[in-house]
Each structure stands twice: as structure tokens, then as C-alpha cells.
């Protein structure tokens, strides 16, 4: 209920002092939290951050016209101060891990609870003392100073100020309620859409069942017709034989009567003819048997030998328990060999690390039922998650089985390596509650999950069919785990034909266990039904130190120098909490005579230069004065163009033949320099080769390199500016 126009009494004066403290001190503390967070951003200025995120902020449905006009005035002069903004809105949308989340939420609920639903601010002394103490504690929790709050206890508030403070609180409560109502409308719309989709799906399934029944009836009718036709042909042949027999008998009788004394000869002739007739009947029967055998042979496939069987091993019946055991053995062999080692940088052929030796625990957070993330403590790997989470209580009487788990993390944070470690742990018996584990990379998915298992994981001569394996999975759902890595990398083309989202949402194989990874803020709608939500935040500084010491285990002095250098450089010490960047820093330190860049952009620049120099040395291409040869620079430009066009089309995989055709003179240098890696999960049936950038962050850097080179060159500057417009969502008009 909106606040009525106040009547000024000692009680309302107390209410006004409380409102003044809430508006002045509360808003100032929240604004300071936001401004401190802005200083940590890159760039550390509010104007640049608002410009950078304009497309996102203007697209928010709950941003009203007044707020949009405040953020982005019609004159185009974006403000550089947070004065006058809805600070909670900016914290929510621009700062993913802003501090004081609980006190900020408490402050908002205090404001709405005490000023959003009341008709008067008339407070007794007891009410005032209680509310003043409660608000003071909240402000102190937000970082405020109690000594600065105390003088306000005796401050006087004139009627105009009282009305202004109460109006401000009323507007804040009104906006909160508008956002809440809009979110409820969105949820209701989503639920209605889901009901319509479910209804349509039921109709489609009913139609499909009807079509299948008609097909079965047609097949049954065709078989009956074939049977009747065969019987008719047999009857006709029998009639012909009977007529021939009758003619032979008649001729024999005539001979007997005519020859008189030649009775014996006539009898012998009849016997001979009878023998011929018997042979004819046996020949007919043999022919019929041969035809039947030929028909049966076409319908019944000949079993093949098992995939892991040698020449002397016994034949395994397809679809049998032995065949399924064969599949599981092949999966364990695959994970125990291919997942046992990590080659983080493909251009470094000597950098092939043992997974068990270099794997370092990650920092994980779990989201609670209120949407807040908390550290998981002793849970430091995906294997820990699956071994520790069996069921979650919904209330005192019921439990919900945790089957679908969502894991998010920034690029390079260790999602794929963690999935690889999870599959490897299963092959070593550390996750024996599952009979079968299917580790599928989403960027390679091109069809149904059933087919992807065979294309990505199993040999061509496996002794079972996709339908037989799928039937086993359906019958043993609680014993099966799907590891789906990189849902955000699933192409739009694949999304239109695959059923992987149905698997995640429990629309198929609803009792199977699924662990799916993705970058933050991607595939939100696909993952919203997951039972648990974890976030990988990277290494702690202590874990980063452990990894560096493992990397330089043969040269401890190099590790010590690098750690001292990182401790003295704040920017770099923040970079190495990302596992991929941690590896890159180690390589750069090793390759550049113990020198390091000052920021992430320089880090990637040095890595690309190092890769190019290694390639030149390997192929005997001379490099003078640290300047790359023209043909190598041209190849880097081609890689930049390829990366940019891939980002425009949301494409991560590139056909090798297409690259050779389009970049004929530079293709070999592009393919073999080391920034592209061959895709090992091409179809095992159609041998089409693809390649990808060794990590998505490298594709982003090379695309930025390409655009910057366009802008530097006057002849291509206009095209470079168009690329900038595309990145920032600016209309060319």
C-alpha cells in the first residue's frame, strides 16, 4: 500500500529519522560497494562498462524507460558516476560476485517490510529503538561505521525532507514490485508455452503410433498374400504332376492289353515310369527347400565376431550380456588410455602430462535453493560431487534423487579437464556405482545421442547395434552416467536434430544420471531443470602455486622465481587462477628467458609469437631480428580471418578441405603451425576431417588480432570499423 501524506507528530518524526538513515547511509554504502567493484573491472571506469554492456542492459525486460534514460541519455553522454542509478540493478547485471550479498538482500527486505506495506510512519519510542538498532546492525554488516550512524539519532528532519525520504522509499518499493510482477508473468508464460509444447508432443506421438500400427498391419497383410501365392503355386504344380501320372498309367494299360504276352515288359515299364515320377517329386521338394533357405538367409543377418575378439576367440551373440560387457570394456580401455594424459598445448609435443600427477583440485561452489553460491569445502572434483550427492530432502517426508547436475565455469577454467578426469576415475574403479559412463563432447555432436555414442566412443567392429545398446541403457538407467561437456558449443545445426536437451531435461531416459558443463549465462533455459548447480571458480592461489611447482619439478629455482614474480604483479596473480592461463604463464616463462607479460592480452600475444617461432624452427624457416617471415604473418592473418568468420557464424569446427581450398597458399602453414588442432572425433564411418582452435579463448584472440590488423591498414579500415560495430551491436545507420 502506498504511503499516505504524513501528519507531523513526534512519532512521524521518529519514522522520518529512520527513513533518512535508510536512504542516505544505506544507499551510500551500496553505491560504494558498486564503485569498488567497478575499479576491479577492465577498463575500471563506469562509463566504459556501461557502453560495453549497453546491448545487454537495454535488452532487460524489467528495465523501465526512466531507468534506461538515466543510464543512456538521449544526447549520448553516458554518465561516469553511479549517482541516481538503481545500484542493486547494476550490481546484479555487471558484478557476478559482488561482496556483501546477504547484507544487501537484508537491507532490501528491511526497506520493503517497513516502508512498502504501511499506511503511516508514526512510531512509538519502543518501535523506533528496535528498528533503529536493527538497521544500524545491517549498515555495519555492509561495512558502515557505527560511530557515523549514532549522530543521526538526534538529527531533526523538517516536513519537506520527511516527505522526500518517504517518497524515495515508496518509489524503490514500487520498482521492486514491478520487477517481481514481470518475472511472475514471464514464468507463467513459460509454463503455458511448455503445456502447449507437451500437448503438441502428445499429438505427434499418438500420430506416430497410429502410423506404426498401419505399417504393421500392411506388413502382416503382405506376408499372408505371399503365403497364399506360394500355396497356389504348389497346388498348380501338384495338379500338373497328377495329370502326367494319369497319362503314363493310361499308356501302360493300353500297352498291356495290346501286347498280351508282353505283360512283364508292360509292368517293368510302369515301374520305371513310377521311379521317374518319384525322382520328379523329390526334385520338386528339394527345389522348394532351396527357395525357402534363400528367403530365410536374406532376412536373418549373419553374426559377426566381437570387436575385441581375436581369431581364436569365441563368437559373441549381438545384444547379449557378453556383447554389452564388451562395450563397457571398450569404454574403460578408451578412458584409461586417451584420458590418462593431458596435452594442454598441442604445439608443445614434449608437453604430454600425466593426468594423475598434474591434476590439481579446483575451487567449486554450489548454489542453494535461494540462488546463492557457497564454497563446497572438501568437494574439489566432479568425482567428489557424484560420490557425495545421492538425494536431497525436499521436506521432512520426501526426498528428491539427484540425477541431473549442472556445472558452469569460464573458458579455460578446467571444465573439460575435469570431465576427462571423471571418465578416467570411472575406468580406474573410483566411481563404481555406475556400470556404464558415456563421455560425449557437445561440439562434435551431429545427431541423436544414440548415434553419437558409436561415433565418438566405440570402434567400428563393436559386436552390438545402436538399438541394442540403447535398449540396455533404458533397462539400466540408474546405473548409467552421461558426461556432456560443453553444451554451449553445440552448433545450431546439431541443436535442430539432436535429442541431447531432452536427455538433460529428463524427457528421455529420465532416470539416467547426467552431468553437463557449460559457460556461464549460456543455455540457461536448457539447464534450468537440473537438480543441482555447481560453479567452477578456478584455482585458489595456493593450488596455482602447487601446479607451478609440479610443472617445474625438475627446476625448483625456476618455480620459485616465477612465484615471486607473480606475487609482485597483481594483474598476473589474478590471471593464473584460471588453469589454462596458469599453463600458458609457465610456458611463456620457460620460452622467454624468465620474462612475463603484464596482462592477459600480452600473454596471448607472446604465446602466438612463441608458437610461430617454434614452427619456423621446426620447418627451417629463418627468423631475423625477432620479425616473423612474410608467409608466416600471412598465415596468422588467415587464422585471424578464419577465427572471426567462425565467431560470426557461431562455428567452432572447420572443414580441413575447405581451408585448403580457400587459403591455398597459406593453408599448410595455418594447419600445421600449432594454433589449430585436428578433431579426433570425426565420424568413424564417413572419414571427414575437421580442425578447431586449440581453445575457444585462442579463437577469440585471433579474431581480435584480425580486426585490429584491418583497422591499422587504411585500405581495410572501413571493414574493420564494421567489425567493431558488429561486436558492440552498433547500427551502421
XYZ file of C-alpha atoms in Angstrom:
733
model
C 0.000 0.000 0.000
C 1.389 3.431 -0.877
C 2.329 5.773 1.967
C -0.291 8.465 2.672
C 0.636 12.134 3.093
C 2.208 12.296 6.592
C 0.737 14.054 9.628
C 3.669 15.534 11.563
C 3.868 14.263 15.127
C 6.785 13.124 17.342
C 6.015 9.597 16.137
C 6.265 10.521 12.444
C 9.458 12.483 13.155
C 10.970 9.288 14.535
C 9.836 7.434 11.414
C 11.365 10.163 9.230
C 14.772 9.912 11.017
C 14.729 6.168 10.407
C 13.845 6.726 6.716
C 16.661 9.307 6.360
C 19.188 6.824 7.771
C 17.892 4.103 5.434
C 18.056 6.304 2.304
C 21.265 8.275 2.984
C 23.553 5.761 4.691
C 22.127 2.592 3.083
C 22.301 3.981 -0.463
C 25.803 5.412 0.093
C 27.180 2.061 1.328
C 25.649 0.068 -1.542
C 26.955 2.674 -4.033
C 30.452 2.388 -2.518
C 30.341 -1.424 -2.917
C 29.441 -0.988 -6.586
C 32.109 1.687 -7.227
C 34.759 -0.554 -5.610
C 33.706 -3.399 -7.936
C 33.976 -1.084 -10.979
C 37.605 -0.311 -10.094
C 38.357 -4.049 -10.418
C 36.886 -4.244 -13.936
C 38.728 -3.845 -17.212
C 38.532 -0.961 -18.010
C 37.960 0.326 -14.443
C 35.542 3.150 -15.388
C 31.764 3.075 -15.171
C 31.233 4.912 -18.482
C 33.235 2.310 -20.428
C 31.454 -0.562 -18.631
C 28.003 0.904 -19.405
C 28.992 1.365 -23.060
C 30.408 -2.169 -23.194
C 27.223 -3.728 -21.790
C 24.686 -1.398 -23.424
C 23.137 -4.092 -25.603
C 22.630 -6.383 -22.602
C 21.280 -3.728 -20.234
C 18.887 -2.170 -22.762
C 17.529 -5.636 -23.522
C 16.416 -6.289 -19.925
C 12.623 -6.569 -19.850
C 12.393 -5.235 -16.298
C 14.368 -2.037 -17.119
C 11.732 0.700 -17.282
C 12.039 3.717 -19.666
C 13.091 6.063 -16.870
C 15.967 3.817 -15.801
C 17.044 3.294 -19.419
C 17.063 7.079 -19.978
C 19.176 7.593 -16.838
C 21.748 5.031 -17.973
C 21.817 6.148 -21.617
C 20.666 9.788 -22.011
C 19.295 10.821 -25.438
C 22.332 13.075 -26.016
C 24.611 10.058 -25.871
C 26.679 11.293 -22.881
C 26.873 8.102 -20.812
C 27.423 9.082 -17.116
C 30.593 8.114 -15.292
C 29.055 8.230 -11.810
C 26.554 5.892 -10.136
C 24.663 8.809 -8.589
C 20.919 8.497 -9.255
C 21.062 4.869 -10.534
C 19.391 1.737 -9.195
C 22.607 0.373 -7.678
C 21.193 -3.109 -6.988
C 20.295 -3.427 -10.693
C 23.856 -2.577 -11.768
C 25.369 -4.895 -9.144
C 23.175 -7.763 -10.308
C 23.877 -7.320 -14.037
C 27.532 -6.163 -14.084
C 29.102 -7.746 -10.991
C 28.849 -11.531 -10.825
C 30.498 -11.890 -7.408
C 29.861 -8.590 -5.628
C 30.537 -8.764 -1.862
C 28.017 -8.270 0.948
C 25.282 -10.184 -0.923
C 23.482 -11.248 2.273
C 23.542 -7.802 3.995
C 22.375 -6.136 0.747
C 19.448 -8.526 0.496
C 18.645 -7.974 4.191
C 18.671 -4.200 3.633
C 16.233 -4.522 0.698
C 13.858 -6.732 2.700
C 14.071 -4.345 5.677
C 13.142 -1.428 3.411
C 10.188 -3.194 1.769
C 8.997 -4.708 5.034
C 8.954 -1.422 6.974
C 8.098 1.132 4.271
C 6.488 -0.819 1.413
C 3.261 -2.018 3.065
C 2.412 0.585 5.708
C -0.018 3.466 5.701
C 1.749 5.583 8.365
C 5.276 6.119 9.705
C 4.113 7.005 13.218
C 6.458 5.040 15.516
C 6.433 4.662 19.266
C 9.731 5.060 21.097
C 9.977 1.285 21.617
C 9.293 0.560 17.932
C 11.794 3.230 16.894
C 14.554 1.913 19.197
C 14.079 -1.650 17.930
C 14.048 -0.666 14.238
C 16.973 1.781 14.666
C 19.126 -0.932 16.276
C 18.167 -3.474 13.546
C 19.030 -1.007 10.740
C 22.300 0.006 12.429
C 23.396 -3.649 12.560
C 22.584 -4.091 8.844
C 24.615 -0.978 7.921
C 27.578 -2.173 9.990
C 27.375 -5.561 8.198
C 27.567 -3.595 4.921
C 30.850 -2.020 6.020
C 29.427 1.105 7.655
C 30.819 2.810 10.756
C 28.568 2.747 13.826
C 30.162 5.998 15.060
C 28.934 7.767 11.913
C 25.420 6.382 12.359
C 24.972 7.410 16.023
C 24.841 11.250 15.479
C 21.823 10.800 13.219
C 19.810 9.532 16.199
C 19.184 13.099 17.413
C 19.067 14.795 13.959
C 15.951 16.814 13.168
C 14.018 16.277 9.909
C 11.813 19.034 8.516
C 8.463 18.156 6.870
C 9.750 18.602 3.299
C 12.688 16.257 3.908
C 10.389 13.723 5.561
C 8.095 13.703 2.520
C 11.098 13.385 0.169
C 12.551 10.389 2.055
C 9.212 8.602 2.241
C 8.600 9.230 -1.481
C 12.027 7.794 -2.349
C 11.340 4.618 -0.342
C 7.910 4.310 -1.958
C 9.430 4.522 -5.460
C 12.061 1.856 -4.617
C 9.359 -0.486 -3.295
C 7.168 0.168 -6.343
C 10.033 -0.753 -8.694
C 10.734 -3.974 -6.746
C 7.092 -4.969 -7.056
C 7.033 -4.153 -10.816
C 10.084 -6.378 -11.381
C 8.515 -9.155 -9.293
C 5.230 -8.981 -11.242
C 7.090 -9.010 -14.573
C 9.155 -12.040 -13.557
C 5.975 -13.839 -12.457
C 4.410 -13.050 -15.863
C 7.483 -14.461 -17.617
C 7.369 -17.657 -15.538
C 3.636 -18.046 -16.225
C 4.217 -17.532 -19.960
C 6.973 -20.161 -19.947
C 4.714 -22.634 -18.163
C 1.892 -22.026 -20.678
C 4.320 -22.486 -23.568
C 5.558 -25.737 -22.041
C 1.988 -27.023 -21.702
C 1.325 -26.242 -25.386
C 4.573 -27.979 -26.375
C 3.721 -31.037 -24.272
C 0.242 -31.163 -25.835
C 1.724 -30.949 -29.335
C 4.251 -33.645 -28.492
C 1.479 -35.971 -27.239
C -0.410 -35.441 -30.515
C 2.718 -36.226 -32.528
C 3.386 -39.381 -30.508
C -0.231 -40.506 -30.976
C 0.042 -39.928 -34.744
C 3.334 -41.824 -34.832
C 1.801 -44.808 -33.010
C -1.117 -44.838 -35.466
C 1.279 -44.842 -38.418
C 3.274 -47.694 -36.861
C 0.085 -49.754 -36.382
C -0.883 -49.221 -40.048
C 2.616 -50.254 -41.166
C 2.454 -53.424 -39.059
C -0.992 -54.279 -40.461
C 0.249 -53.720 -44.022
C 3.302 -55.931 -43.413
C 1.109 -58.688 -41.953
C -1.260 -58.498 -44.964
C 1.674 -58.719 -47.402
C 3.002 -61.850 -45.651
C -0.434 -63.540 -45.864
C -0.635 -62.719 -49.583
C 2.839 -64.198 -50.163
C 1.827 -67.321 -48.274
C -1.384 -67.806 -50.303
C 0.514 -67.207 -53.559
C 3.083 -69.877 -52.631
C 0.321 -72.367 -51.751
C -1.409 -71.702 -55.091
C 1.822 -72.353 -56.997
C 2.393 -75.627 -55.107
C -1.194 -76.748 -55.866
C -0.766 -75.991 -59.586
C 2.477 -77.996 -59.745
C 0.773 -80.915 -57.977
C -2.100 -80.909 -60.490
C 0.352 -80.969 -63.385
C 2.171 -83.945 -61.873
C -1.118 -85.829 -61.328
C -2.154 -85.296 -64.980
C 1.236 -86.529 -66.200
C 0.941 -89.600 -63.953
C -2.530 -90.352 -65.276
C -1.337 -90.191 -68.877
C 1.568 -92.518 -68.161
C -0.686 -95.042 -66.420
C -3.160 -94.979 -69.302
C -0.409 -95.601 -71.839
C 0.877 -98.523 -69.756
C -2.540 -100.109 -69.574
C -3.007 -99.811 -73.340
C 0.366 -101.427 -73.918
C -0.548 -104.349 -71.628
C -3.799 -105.027 -73.396
C -2.299 -104.637 -76.856
C 0.804 -106.720 -76.354
C -0.959 -109.516 -74.478
C 2.060 -111.667 -73.922
C 4.179 -108.601 -73.116
C 2.675 -108.264 -69.651
C 6.023 -108.465 -67.939
C 7.510 -105.766 -70.153
C 4.497 -103.560 -69.529
C 4.832 -103.995 -65.769
C 8.528 -103.134 -65.880
C 7.783 -100.053 -67.957
C 5.150 -98.921 -65.445
C 7.624 -99.457 -62.600
C 10.263 -97.455 -64.455
C 7.796 -94.653 -65.040
C 6.845 -94.757 -61.352
C 10.533 -94.412 -60.452
C 10.789 -91.365 -62.731
C 7.727 -89.919 -61.061
C 9.305 -90.426 -57.586
C 12.513 -88.752 -58.684
C 10.490 -85.824 -60.064
C 8.638 -85.395 -56.778
C 11.911 -85.498 -54.778
C 13.490 -82.937 -57.169
C 10.476 -80.637 -56.714
C 10.704 -80.941 -52.925
C 14.449 -80.171 -52.975
C 13.862 -77.065 -55.112
C 11.220 -75.799 -52.700
C 13.616 -76.277 -49.758
C 16.369 -74.338 -51.558
C 13.993 -71.417 -52.240
C 12.892 -71.328 -48.583
C 16.508 -71.368 -47.363
C 17.400 -68.498 -49.705
C 14.466 -66.390 -48.440
C 15.392 -67.053 -44.794
C 19.030 -66.209 -45.460
C 18.095 -62.744 -46.717
C 16.036 -61.965 -43.597
C 18.488 -63.283 -40.979
C 21.831 -61.384 -40.646
C 24.964 -63.440 -40.120
C 26.554 -62.618 -36.731
C 29.996 -61.034 -36.860
C 32.840 -61.510 -34.434
C 33.218 -59.200 -31.419
C 35.321 -56.016 -31.565
C 37.895 -57.083 -29.027
C 37.981 -60.765 -30.152
C 40.985 -62.385 -31.807
C 40.836 -65.112 -34.471
C 40.623 -67.838 -31.876
C 38.076 -66.249 -29.512
C 34.518 -67.494 -29.346
C 31.750 -65.689 -31.223
C 29.675 -63.231 -29.142
C 25.930 -63.031 -29.832
C 24.918 -59.400 -30.651
C 22.817 -57.807 -27.895
C 23.768 -60.492 -25.365
C 25.211 -59.819 -21.898
C 28.690 -60.635 -23.277
C 28.237 -58.043 -26.044
C 27.253 -55.331 -23.524
C 30.229 -56.314 -21.353
C 32.349 -55.864 -24.498
C 31.033 -52.296 -24.882
C 31.835 -51.430 -21.262
C 35.341 -52.913 -21.623
C 35.956 -50.818 -24.738
C 34.818 -47.658 -22.893
C 37.128 -48.347 -19.947
C 40.055 -49.043 -22.295
C 39.371 -45.762 -24.122
C 39.220 -43.642 -20.961
C 42.161 -45.410 -19.293
C 44.427 -44.678 -22.299
C 43.246 -41.495 -24.035
C 42.161 -39.742 -20.808
C 45.229 -40.739 -18.782
C 47.351 -37.948 -20.242
C 46.801 -34.243 -20.779
C 48.366 -32.380 -23.682
C 47.199 -28.829 -22.905
C 49.211 -27.141 -25.663
C 49.223 -29.177 -28.910
C 52.162 -27.275 -30.389
C 54.347 -28.449 -27.478
C 54.844 -32.084 -28.468
C 57.007 -32.709 -25.400
C 54.331 -31.342 -23.031
C 52.326 -34.549 -22.537
C 51.414 -34.562 -18.858
C 50.258 -37.470 -16.718
C 46.729 -36.629 -15.541
C 47.147 -38.152 -12.074
C 50.403 -36.258 -11.443
C 49.391 -32.770 -12.591
C 45.671 -32.697 -11.800
C 45.171 -30.058 -9.120
C 41.998 -29.684 -7.116
C 39.613 -26.929 -8.182
C 37.600 -24.439 -6.187
C 33.888 -25.266 -6.504
C 30.735 -23.526 -5.355
C 27.206 -24.962 -5.058
C 24.002 -22.938 -5.461
C 21.429 -23.278 -2.702
C 17.636 -23.135 -3.061
C 17.726 -19.332 -2.765
C 20.120 -18.897 -5.668
C 23.205 -18.142 -3.582
C 26.542 -19.857 -4.214
C 28.575 -21.303 -1.334
C 32.010 -22.951 -1.231
C 31.834 -26.757 -1.252
C 34.695 -27.326 1.198
C 36.087 -30.841 0.741
C 34.328 -31.364 -2.623
C 37.110 -30.433 -5.076
C 36.328 -32.511 -8.199
C 33.400 -33.774 -10.262
C 34.059 -37.277 -8.925
C 33.556 -35.918 -5.388
C 30.222 -34.411 -6.464
C 28.889 -37.716 -7.804
C 30.178 -39.738 -4.858
C 28.687 -37.372 -2.275
C 25.259 -36.449 -3.691
C 22.700 -39.243 -3.581
C 19.480 -37.476 -2.591
C 18.318 -34.036 -1.471
C 15.489 -33.524 1.012
C 12.526 -31.535 -0.297
C 10.674 -31.530 3.030
C 10.526 -33.664 6.187
C 8.791 -36.585 4.475
C 10.115 -36.742 0.900
C 13.448 -36.833 -0.893
C 14.424 -35.946 -4.454
C 17.018 -38.126 -6.140
C 19.795 -36.028 -7.637
C 20.234 -37.225 -11.238
C 20.863 -34.097 -13.338
C 23.865 -31.935 -12.343
C 24.837 -28.654 -13.995
C 28.439 -27.375 -13.834
C 29.426 -23.933 -15.158
C 32.747 -22.131 -15.478
C 34.542 -19.511 -17.555
C 36.609 -20.529 -20.636
C 39.847 -22.260 -19.630
C 38.715 -22.767 -16.038
C 39.081 -26.574 -16.216
C 35.635 -27.903 -17.212
C 36.841 -30.258 -19.975
C 39.852 -31.467 -17.999
C 37.567 -32.180 -15.033
C 35.230 -34.213 -17.277
C 38.245 -36.118 -18.621
C 39.350 -36.822 -15.036
C 35.832 -38.025 -14.167
C 35.820 -40.540 -17.057
C 39.344 -41.650 -16.134
C 38.354 -42.154 -12.482
C 35.466 -44.409 -13.566
C 37.824 -46.529 -15.698
C 40.047 -46.935 -12.601
C 37.168 -48.070 -10.361
C 36.761 -44.849 -8.345
C 33.151 -44.409 -9.469
C 31.914 -47.982 -9.367
C 28.290 -47.097 -8.581
C 27.868 -46.731 -12.398
C 28.028 -49.702 -14.754
C 28.451 -47.540 -17.883
C 29.737 -43.983 -18.406
C 29.414 -42.147 -21.741
C 31.681 -39.077 -22.085
C 30.412 -37.023 -25.058
C 31.826 -33.716 -26.328
C 28.978 -31.464 -27.457
C 30.980 -29.616 -30.126
C 31.272 -32.927 -32.020
C 27.593 -33.853 -31.692
C 25.813 -34.004 -35.060
C 22.716 -36.142 -34.415
C 20.979 -38.259 -31.792
C 22.763 -39.284 -28.603
C 22.384 -42.953 -29.569
C 24.450 -42.430 -32.734
C 26.960 -40.113 -31.024
C 27.974 -42.878 -28.599
C 29.077 -45.035 -31.526
C 30.704 -42.187 -33.483
C 32.686 -40.704 -30.590
C 33.428 -43.637 -28.295
C 33.198 -47.114 -29.851
C 35.188 -48.952 -32.560
C 33.548 -49.751 -35.896
C 33.532 -53.510 -35.315
C 31.835 -53.443 -31.912
C 29.613 -56.501 -31.651
C 26.332 -54.741 -30.863
C 23.995 -52.313 -32.619
C 22.886 -48.826 -31.502
C 19.350 -50.134 -30.848
C 20.641 -52.999 -28.690
C 22.875 -50.693 -26.629
C 20.049 -48.149 -26.270
C 17.766 -50.937 -25.035
C 20.366 -51.847 -22.392
C 20.589 -48.194 -21.282
C 16.773 -47.963 -20.999
C 16.668 -51.089 -18.823
C 19.559 -49.960 -16.542
C 19.033 -46.199 -16.306
C 20.030 -45.776 -12.653
C 23.401 -47.429 -13.400
C 24.271 -45.174 -16.373
C 26.045 -41.775 -16.319
C 26.250 -39.352 -19.265
C 29.051 -36.741 -19.112
C 28.122 -33.970 -21.579
C 30.980 -31.489 -21.968
C 30.429 -28.000 -23.409
C 26.696 -27.655 -24.108
C 27.345 -24.022 -25.132
C 29.495 -25.365 -28.005
C 26.600 -27.346 -29.529
C 26.057 -25.957 -33.039
C 22.683 -24.590 -34.102
C 22.522 -27.185 -36.890
C 23.015 -30.030 -34.407
C 20.555 -28.471 -31.941
C 17.769 -28.821 -34.546
C 18.187 -32.611 -34.841
C 19.673 -33.849 -31.570
C 17.829 -35.157 -28.522
C 20.570 -34.233 -26.033
C 18.485 -31.432 -24.473
C 15.639 -33.941 -23.956
C 18.167 -36.153 -22.145
C 19.267 -33.279 -19.887
C 15.684 -32.288 -19.072
C 14.576 -35.859 -18.353
C 12.190 -36.145 -21.310
C 14.031 -39.309 -22.361
C 15.923 -41.727 -20.093
C 14.625 -39.724 -17.143
C 16.278 -41.998 -14.554
C 19.760 -41.821 -16.100
C 22.366 -39.663 -14.388
C 23.616 -36.642 -16.355
C 26.457 -34.207 -15.638
C 26.590 -31.329 -18.144
C 29.072 -28.430 -18.391
C 28.671 -25.013 -19.981
C 29.999 -21.464 -19.906
C 28.091 -19.068 -17.596
C 24.937 -17.385 -18.923
C 24.638 -19.852 -21.836
C 21.905 -22.441 -22.368
C 20.037 -21.187 -19.285
C 16.676 -22.497 -20.494
C 18.124 -25.912 -21.406
C 19.646 -26.356 -17.940
C 17.013 -24.851 -15.654
C 15.569 -28.266 -14.666
C 18.861 -29.688 -13.385
C 18.630 -30.850 -9.779
C 21.923 -29.285 -8.672
C 24.020 -26.376 -9.932
C 27.789 -26.103 -9.337
C 30.233 -23.436 -10.459
C 33.983 -23.887 -11.016
C 35.750 -20.718 -9.869
C 39.268 -21.940 -10.712
C 42.327 -22.451 -8.602
C 42.941 -20.885 -5.265
C 46.286 -19.097 -5.188
C 47.644 -21.997 -3.149
C 46.504 -24.535 -5.774
C 48.006 -22.388 -8.545
C 51.296 -22.453 -6.650
C 51.124 -26.269 -6.378
C 50.560 -26.602 -10.132
C 53.557 -24.349 -10.938
C 55.739 -26.400 -8.591
C 54.585 -29.615 -10.320
C 55.298 -28.124 -13.749
C 58.846 -27.103 -12.763
C 59.522 -30.176 -10.612
C 62.914 -30.629 -12.317
C 63.834 -26.963 -11.903
C 62.601 -25.757 -8.463
C 64.528 -22.494 -8.741
C 62.506 -21.535 -11.848
C 59.284 -22.218 -9.943
C 60.460 -20.051 -7.027
C 61.406 -17.131 -9.296
C 58.094 -17.350 -11.178
C 56.056 -17.421 -7.955
C 57.973 -14.379 -6.620
C 57.301 -12.556 -9.903
C 53.588 -13.373 -9.745
C 53.340 -12.263 -6.127
C 54.735 -8.860 -7.126
C 52.337 -8.423 -10.076
C 48.655 -8.159 -9.088
C 47.326 -8.474 -12.663
C 49.200 -11.712 -13.347
C 48.401 -13.215 -9.947
C 44.702 -12.805 -10.811
C 45.200 -14.377 -14.256
C 46.722 -17.664 -13.009
C 43.661 -18.739 -11.009
C 42.432 -19.848 -14.460
C 44.070 -23.275 -15.136
C 44.648 -22.669 -18.867
C 46.285 -19.294 -18.188
C 48.381 -20.972 -15.496
C 49.812 -23.382 -18.112
C 50.378 -20.542 -20.578
C 52.263 -18.481 -17.977
C 54.542 -21.456 -17.257
C 55.269 -21.939 -20.979
C 55.928 -18.227 -21.580
C 58.226 -18.081 -18.545
C 60.132 -21.066 -19.926
C 60.317 -19.828 -23.535
C 61.037 -16.127 -22.931
C 64.062 -16.312 -20.666
C 62.011 -15.897 -17.485
C 60.125 -12.819 -18.660
C 56.381 -12.335 -18.294
C 53.747 -10.045 -19.844
C 51.822 -7.508 -17.797
C 48.269 -8.542 -18.788
C 46.210 -11.274 -20.468
C 46.334 -9.706 -23.959
C 50.151 -9.603 -23.889
C 50.169 -13.182 -22.584
C 48.264 -14.444 -25.634
C 50.364 -12.258 -27.954
C 53.563 -13.821 -26.582
C 52.089 -17.326 -26.842
C 51.115 -16.842 -30.509
C 54.568 -15.425 -31.285
C 56.188 -18.361 -29.455
C 54.085 -20.866 -31.428
C 55.046 -19.190 -34.718
C 58.768 -19.194 -33.804
C 58.653 -22.881 -32.837
C 57.034 -23.671 -36.191
C 59.708 -21.708 -38.080
C 62.492 -23.546 -36.223
C 60.858 -26.915 -36.884
C 60.467 -26.247 -40.641
C 63.865 -24.480 -41.039
C 62.322 -21.092 -41.886
C 64.803 -18.332 -40.924
C 63.641 -15.650 -38.459
C 65.612 -12.380 -38.447
C 65.619 -9.911 -35.541
C 62.518 -11.452 -33.963
C 60.474 -10.473 -37.034
C 58.326 -13.232 -38.474
C 58.672 -14.025 -42.204
C 56.006 -12.713 -44.581
C 54.470 -16.124 -45.277
C 54.047 -16.787 -41.520
C 52.482 -13.352 -40.983
C 50.140 -14.108 -43.884
C 49.180 -17.434 -42.290
C 48.431 -15.664 -38.978
C 46.183 -13.255 -40.892
C 44.382 -16.239 -42.446
C 43.892 -17.775 -38.990
C 42.506 -14.461 -37.735
C 40.033 -14.286 -40.628
C 39.006 -17.913 -40.031
C 38.503 -17.194 -36.302
C 36.426 -14.065 -36.976
C 34.159 -15.762 -39.532
C 33.712 -18.678 -37.106
C 32.600 -16.338 -34.309
C 30.198 -14.564 -36.674
C 28.558 -17.909 -37.536
C 28.928 -19.437 -34.039
C 31.237 -22.049 -35.566
C 33.984 -23.896 -33.662
C 34.831 -26.664 -36.162
C 36.310 -26.058 -39.611
C 36.493 -28.494 -42.520
C 40.150 -29.106 -43.439
C 39.335 -29.435 -47.159
C 37.505 -26.079 -47.098
C 40.555 -24.393 -45.529
C 42.843 -25.861 -48.192
C 40.502 -24.665 -50.922
C 40.019 -21.092 -49.609
C 43.556 -20.415 -48.293
C 45.506 -22.369 -50.897
C 48.939 -20.744 -50.457
C 48.761 -20.346 -46.664
C 46.695 -23.446 -45.825
C 49.581 -25.742 -44.839
C 51.166 -23.127 -42.553
C 47.758 -22.417 -40.985
C 47.011 -26.109 -40.384
C 50.417 -27.152 -39.043
C 51.622 -24.047 -37.170
C 50.093 -25.269 -33.894
C 47.148 -22.966 -33.235
C 44.736 -25.436 -34.853
C 44.347 -28.990 -33.679
C 42.842 -31.897 -35.616
C 39.484 -33.025 -34.357
C 39.858 -36.642 -33.190
C 36.147 -37.395 -33.005
C 35.291 -37.313 -36.686
C 32.718 -39.818 -37.842
C 34.129 -43.341 -37.840
C 32.027 -44.140 -40.904
C 32.496 -41.090 -43.126
C 36.130 -40.008 -42.798
C 35.720 -36.228 -42.942
C 38.475 -34.319 -41.132
C 37.890 -31.165 -39.111
C 40.067 -28.896 -37.034
C 39.443 -26.455 -34.186
C 41.415 -23.761 -32.423
C 43.244 -25.338 -29.509
C 40.918 -23.432 -27.155
C 37.997 -21.075 -27.622
C 39.969 -18.258 -25.962
C 42.566 -18.530 -28.751
C 39.829 -18.235 -31.371
C 38.666 -15.047 -29.632
C 42.203 -13.614 -29.517
C 42.922 -14.408 -33.196
C 39.596 -12.812 -34.220
C 40.561 -9.664 -32.287
C 44.001 -9.731 -33.953
C 42.330 -9.898 -37.376
C 40.040 -6.915 -36.662
C 42.922 -4.839 -35.250
C 45.012 -5.514 -38.387
C 42.073 -4.385 -40.566
C 41.812 -1.116 -38.640
C 45.579 -0.469 -38.844
C 45.556 -0.765 -42.644
C 43.951 2.301 -44.236
C 42.686 0.307 -47.224
C 40.679 -2.045 -44.955
C 39.891 0.331 -42.084
C 36.230 0.716 -43.049
C 35.730 -3.036 -42.930
C 37.465 -3.157 -39.532
C 35.115 -0.492 -38.180
C 32.145 -2.544 -39.432
C 33.513 -5.460 -37.406
C 33.624 -3.247 -34.302
C 30.021 -2.234 -34.968
C 29.059 -5.908 -35.145
C 30.837 -6.698 -31.838
C 29.211 -3.837 -29.922
C 25.793 -4.105 -31.595
C 26.022 -0.628 -33.174
C 23.906 0.067 -36.251
C 25.800 1.264 -39.326
C 22.971 3.726 -39.954
